[in-house]
mmCIF file of C-alpha atoms in Angstrom:
data_model
loop_
_atom_site.group_PDB
_atom_site.id
_atom_site.type_symbol
_atom_site.label_atom_id
_atom_site.label_comp_id
_atom_site.label_asym_id
_atom_site.label_seq_id
_atom_site.Cartn_x
_atom_site.Cartn_y
_atom_site.Cartn_z
ATOM 1 C CA MET C 149 0.000 0.000 0.000
ATOM 2 C CA SER C 150 1.228 3.504 -0.797
ATOM 3 C CA ALA C 151 0.579 6.380 1.541
ATOM 4 C CA SER C 152 0.131 9.913 0.268
ATOM 5 C CA TRP C 153 3.071 12.130 1.078
ATOM 6 C CA LEU C 154 1.908 15.475 2.433
ATOM 7 C CA ALA C 155 4.546 18.042 3.317
ATOM 8 C CA SER C 156 3.066 21.104 4.993
ATOM 9 C CA ASP C 157 6.300 23.011 5.389
ATOM 10 C CA ALA C 158 9.871 23.018 4.155
ATOM 11 C CA SER C 159 11.184 20.837 6.989
ATOM 12 C CA MET C 160 8.816 18.008 6.060
ATOM 13 C CA LEU C 161 10.104 18.051 2.495
ATOM 14 C CA ARG C 162 13.439 16.706 3.692
ATOM 15 C CA GLY C 163 13.075 13.003 3.015
ATOM 16 C CA ALA C 164 15.707 10.338 2.531
ATOM 17 C CA CYS C 165 19.117 11.879 1.844
ATOM 18 C CA LEU C 166 20.929 10.228 -1.045
ATOM 19 C CA ALA C 167 24.190 11.871 -2.062
ATOM 20 C CA SER C 168 23.806 10.873 -5.718
ATOM 21 C CA THR C 169 20.452 12.617 -6.176
ATOM 22 C CA LEU C 170 19.887 16.160 -7.395
ATOM 23 C CA CYS C 171 17.532 17.134 -4.546
ATOM 24 C CA PRO C 172 18.045 14.812 -1.553
ATOM 25 C CA GLN C 173 15.390 16.799 0.382
ATOM 26 C CA LEU C 174 12.755 15.833 -2.191
ATOM 27 C CA VAL C 175 13.293 12.090 -2.447
ATOM 28 C CA VAL C 176 9.900 10.455 -1.854
ATOM 29 C CA PRO C 177 10.146 8.320 1.314
ATOM 30 C CA GLU C 178 9.867 4.543 1.298
ATOM 31 C CA ASP C 179 6.350 3.196 0.653
ATOM 32 C CA CYS C 180 4.985 6.666 -0.147
ATOM 33 C CA THR C 181 3.931 8.556 -3.256
ATOM 34 C CA LEU C 182 3.880 12.272 -3.960
ATOM 35 C CA GLN C 183 0.813 13.630 -5.755
ATOM 36 C CA CYS C 184 1.104 17.240 -6.827
ATOM 37 C CA ALA C 185 -0.291 19.713 -9.343
ATOM 38 C CA LEU C 186 1.556 22.190 -11.545
ATOM 39 C CA PRO C 187 -0.015 25.154 -13.339
ATOM 40 C CA ARG C 188 0.128 25.176 -17.132
ATOM 41 C CA ILE C 189 1.928 28.493 -17.381
ATOM 42 C CA VAL C 190 5.484 27.642 -18.488
ATOM 43 C CA CYS C 191 5.737 27.874 -22.264
ATOM 44 C CA HIS C 192 8.068 28.539 -25.191
ATOM 45 C CA ARG C 193 8.711 32.227 -24.628
ATOM 46 C CA ARG C 194 10.930 34.227 -22.313
ATOM 47 C CA GLN C 195 9.166 34.478 -18.972
ATOM 48 C CA SER C 196 9.545 35.878 -15.462
ATOM 49 C CA LEU C 197 7.147 34.156 -13.064
ATOM 50 C CA ILE C 198 6.717 31.928 -10.031
ATOM 51 C CA VAL C 199 5.302 28.424 -10.450
ATOM 52 C CA SER C 200 3.703 26.993 -7.291
ATOM 53 C CA ILE C 201 3.816 23.211 -6.899
ATOM 54 C CA ASN C 202 0.764 22.163 -4.870
ATOM 55 C CA SER C 203 0.079 18.973 -2.950
ATOM 56 C CA LEU C 204 -3.026 17.028 -3.932
ATOM 57 C CA ALA C 205 -3.034 15.105 -0.651
ATOM 58 C CA SER C 206 -5.165 17.643 1.195
ATOM 59 C CA PRO C 207 -8.289 19.673 0.350
ATOM 60 C CA SER C 208 -6.373 22.906 0.839
ATOM 61 C CA GLU C 209 -3.823 21.953 -1.852
ATOM 62 C CA THR C 210 -0.837 22.944 0.282
ATOM 63 C CA VAL C 211 1.993 24.618 -1.637
ATOM 64 C CA LEU C 212 5.036 22.362 -1.324
ATOM 65 C CA LEU C 213 7.711 24.333 -3.160
ATOM 66 C CA GLN C 214 8.119 26.705 -6.067
ATOM 67 C CA ALA C 215 9.932 27.125 -9.356
ATOM 68 C CA ARG C 216 11.122 30.594 -10.312
ATOM 69 C CA VAL C 217 11.354 31.121 -14.061
ATOM 70 C CA ALA C 218 13.865 33.895 -14.704
ATOM 71 C CA GLU C 219 14.648 34.746 -18.322
ATOM 72 C CA GLY C 220 15.448 37.932 -20.185
ATOM 73 C CA ASP C 221 15.992 40.909 -17.882
ATOM 74 C CA SER C 222 15.162 38.795 -14.833
ATOM 75 C CA ALA C 223 17.980 36.296 -15.448
ATOM 76 C CA GLY C 224 20.722 36.317 -12.836
ATOM 77 C CA PRO C 225 24.437 35.441 -13.054
ATOM 78 C CA SER C 226 23.593 31.830 -13.904
ATOM 79 C CA GLY C 227 21.766 32.967 -17.041
ATOM 80 C CA PRO C 228 18.176 32.339 -18.149
ATOM 81 C CA GLY C 229 16.532 29.338 -16.575
ATOM 82 C CA ILE C 230 14.290 27.772 -13.963
ATOM 83 C CA HIS C 231 15.244 27.814 -10.285
ATOM 84 C CA LEU C 232 13.656 25.109 -8.112
ATOM 85 C CA GLU C 233 13.259 26.545 -4.620
ATOM 86 C CA LEU C 234 11.828 25.914 -1.171
ATOM 87 C CA LEU C 235 9.142 28.394 -0.178
ATOM 88 C CA GLY C 236 11.619 30.505 1.762
ATOM 89 C CA GLY C 237 13.679 31.018 -1.386
ATOM 90 C CA GLU C 238 16.413 28.436 -0.711
ATOM 91 C CA GLU C 239 17.557 27.123 -4.082
ATOM 92 C CA LEU C 240 17.529 23.368 -4.621
ATOM 93 C CA ALA C 241 18.489 23.073 -8.290
ATOM 94 C CA PHE C 242 18.633 25.013 -11.557
ATOM 95 C CA LEU C 243 17.746 24.216 -15.167
ATOM 96 C CA SER C 244 19.332 26.433 -17.812
ATOM 97 C CA THR C 245 17.161 27.504 -20.745
ATOM 98 C CA GLU C 246 19.968 29.405 -22.439
ATOM 99 C CA ASP C 247 20.245 26.866 -25.252
ATOM 100 C CA VAL C 248 16.514 27.213 -25.997
ATOM 101 C CA TRP C 249 17.164 30.745 -27.209
ATOM 102 C CA ALA C 250 20.661 30.114 -28.594
ATOM 103 C CA SER C 251 19.496 27.309 -30.908
ATOM 104 C CA ARG C 252 16.679 29.426 -32.423
ATOM 105 C CA GLY C 253 15.030 26.285 -33.798
ATOM 106 C CA ALA C 254 18.042 25.297 -35.892
ATOM 107 C CA ARG C 255 18.703 22.214 -33.732
ATOM 108 C CA GLN C 256 17.338 20.419 -30.707
ATOM 109 C CA PRO C 257 18.398 22.426 -27.635
ATOM 110 C CA GLU C 258 20.104 20.699 -24.726
ATOM 111 C CA LEU C 259 19.123 21.970 -21.294
ATOM 112 C CA GLY C 260 21.656 21.773 -18.491
ATOM 113 C CA VAL C 261 20.631 20.779 -14.964
ATOM 114 C CA ALA C 262 22.796 21.999 -12.093
ATOM 115 C CA ARG C 263 22.940 21.576 -8.338
ATOM 116 C CA ALA C 264 22.297 24.557 -6.069
ATOM 117 C CA SER C 265 26.079 24.953 -5.840
ATOM 118 C CA GLY C 266 26.233 25.490 -9.593
ATOM 119 C CA ALA C 267 27.904 22.126 -10.251
ATOM 120 C CA ALA C 268 26.684 20.472 -13.440
ATOM 121 C CA TYR C 269 24.440 17.464 -12.794
ATOM 122 C CA ALA C 270 22.751 16.331 -16.016
ATOM 123 C CA THR C 271 21.345 17.380 -19.380
ATOM 124 C CA ILE C 272 17.943 16.869 -20.963
ATOM 125 C CA ARG C 273 17.131 16.834 -24.651
ATOM 126 C CA ARG C 274 14.527 15.480 -27.061
ATOM 127 C CA THR C 275 15.572 12.324 -28.889
ATOM 128 C CA ASP C 276 12.375 11.854 -30.925
ATOM 129 C CA PRO C 277 8.930 13.522 -31.072
ATOM 130 C CA SER C 278 7.643 11.540 -28.090
ATOM 131 C CA THR C 279 10.789 11.143 -25.957
ATOM 132 C CA TYR C 280 13.092 13.266 -23.851
ATOM 133 C CA VAL C 281 16.135 11.740 -22.158
ATOM 134 C CA MET C 282 17.829 13.130 -19.066
ATOM 135 C CA ALA C 283 21.412 11.896 -18.884
ATOM 136 C CA ARG C 284 24.651 12.269 -16.951
ATOM 137 C CA GLY C 285 27.379 11.912 -19.533
ATOM 138 C CA ALA C 286 26.561 8.819 -21.580
ATOM 139 C CA ALA C 287 24.340 7.300 -18.877
ATOM 140 C CA ALA C 288 20.589 7.875 -19.060
ATOM 141 C CA LEU C 289 18.940 8.869 -15.783
ATOM 142 C CA MET C 290 15.313 9.370 -16.762
ATOM 143 C CA VAL C 291 13.246 8.893 -19.909
ATOM 144 C CA PHE C 292 10.166 11.114 -20.339
ATOM 145 C CA SER C 293 7.797 9.705 -22.963
ATOM 146 C CA GLY C 294 4.290 10.529 -24.127
ATOM 147 C CA ARG C 295 2.276 13.459 -25.480
ATOM 148 C CA PHE C 296 4.015 16.456 -23.974
ATOM 149 C CA SER C 297 1.783 19.329 -25.046
ATOM 150 C CA ARG C 298 -1.191 17.457 -23.533
ATOM 151 C CA HIS C 299 0.684 16.477 -20.360
ATOM 152 C CA GLU C 300 0.056 12.771 -20.865
ATOM 153 C CA LEU C 301 3.300 10.945 -20.173
ATOM 154 C CA GLN C 302 5.287 8.622 -17.977
ATOM 155 C CA VAL C 303 8.804 8.838 -16.616
ATOM 156 C CA SER C 304 11.060 5.783 -16.427
ATOM 157 C CA CYS C 305 14.448 5.320 -14.830
ATOM 158 C CA ALA C 306 17.432 3.778 -16.615
ATOM 159 C CA SER C 307 16.268 0.226 -15.770
ATOM 160 C CA GLY C 308 12.876 0.872 -17.414
ATOM 161 C CA GLN C 309 10.870 1.036 -14.194
ATOM 162 C CA THR C 310 8.146 3.705 -14.157
ATOM 163 C CA VAL C 311 8.988 6.292 -11.487
ATOM 164 C CA ALA C 312 6.390 8.980 -12.249
ATOM 165 C CA ARG C 313 3.209 9.571 -14.244
ATOM 166 C CA VAL C 314 1.732 12.806 -15.565
ATOM 167 C CA SER C 315 -1.897 13.410 -16.505
ATOM 168 C CA PRO C 316 -3.993 16.430 -17.535
ATOM 169 C CA GLY C 317 -5.932 16.264 -14.263
ATOM 170 C CA GLY C 318 -9.395 17.544 -13.497
ATOM 171 C CA THR C 319 -8.627 21.161 -12.614
ATOM 172 C CA GLU C 320 -8.638 23.825 -15.309
ATOM 173 C CA GLY C 321 -5.192 25.240 -15.978
ATOM 174 C CA MET C 322 -3.347 22.538 -13.996
ATOM 175 C CA TYR C 323 -1.782 19.154 -14.645
ATOM 176 C CA GLU C 324 -1.100 16.393 -12.140
ATOM 177 C CA VAL C 325 2.112 14.536 -11.338
ATOM 178 C CA THR C 326 2.484 11.340 -9.307
ATOM 179 C CA VAL C 327 6.019 10.502 -8.193
ATOM 180 C CA TYR C 328 6.644 7.029 -6.791
ATOM 181 C CA THR C 329 8.672 5.865 -3.817
ATOM 182 C CA ASN C 330 12.427 6.488 -3.568
ATOM 183 C CA THR C 331 12.345 8.868 -6.557
ATOM 184 C CA ASP C 332 13.784 12.388 -6.598
ATOM 185 C CA ALA C 333 10.663 14.522 -7.073
ATOM 186 C CA GLY C 334 12.777 17.615 -7.669
ATOM 187 C CA LEU C 335 14.468 16.010 -10.649
ATOM 188 C CA ILE C 336 11.104 14.970 -12.108
ATOM 189 C CA ILE C 337 9.497 18.398 -11.625
ATOM 190 C CA LEU C 338 12.455 20.301 -13.058
ATOM 191 C CA GLY C 339 12.521 17.981 -16.072
ATOM 192 C CA LEU C 340 8.802 18.494 -16.698
ATOM 193 C CA LEU C 341 9.124 22.272 -16.517
ATOM 194 C CA GLY C 342 12.013 22.147 -18.969
ATOM 195 C CA ILE C 343 9.898 20.095 -21.364
ATOM 196 C CA ASP C 344 7.053 22.611 -20.963
ATOM 197 C CA LYS C 345 9.481 25.372 -21.916
ATOM 198 C CA LEU C 346 10.283 23.562 -25.159
ATOM 199 C CA GLU C 347 6.942 21.991 -26.067
ATOM 200 C CA VAL C 348 4.119 24.277 -24.928
ATOM 201 C CA GLU C 349 3.267 27.043 -27.386
ATOM 202 C CA PRO C 350 2.415 30.488 -25.943
ATOM 203 C CA THR C 351 -1.231 31.492 -25.746
ATOM 204 C CA LEU C 352 -2.820 34.899 -25.393
ATOM 205 C CA GLY C 353 -3.066 34.279 -21.662
ATOM 206 C CA SER C 354 0.688 33.755 -21.382
ATOM 207 C CA ILE C 355 1.650 37.034 -23.050
ATOM 208 C CA GLY C 356 3.246 39.343 -20.560
ATOM 209 C CA LYS C 357 4.040 36.604 -18.032
#
């Protein structure tokens, strides 16, 4: 049986600590799952906004953590990208979107994932129309496959085991993510936001965000 993982504050987000993971604080504890919702606001344009990641394990939809999209004039010394943060602003990881704008559609961009320290961790890129691979060097970490613009996909680890599922959900303007036990939820969420940045076309509602 899996129990829902509800973290009501930053201290409760600190699960099992595995040195090889990107976000040790966000590893889903043994025999638990994380169910959360992300707003459909990250898209293929330069943006400056905060993305709240909400728990689905309680009626109040507690905010677990946030992603700060900082591109254009809002980009800091690390360049344009997406900062995964605790609610107090402590940075957990960073995904660079610099290559999205440098490639200008001439090639498939490769997004770099870094630790909070700035140390390079992995890259993510599209390998075919329905697949993105996150890798460290030549070794694949995660494979994201499905219909990205519709948020219908699954995430598998290098051994092929499914570690997360994504669905459109039942709430307008949101999509739902389920992350399974012993999986780094931060790595999954950052990968999904990077895919949104590449795959989701801007709408009138996203202009100015």
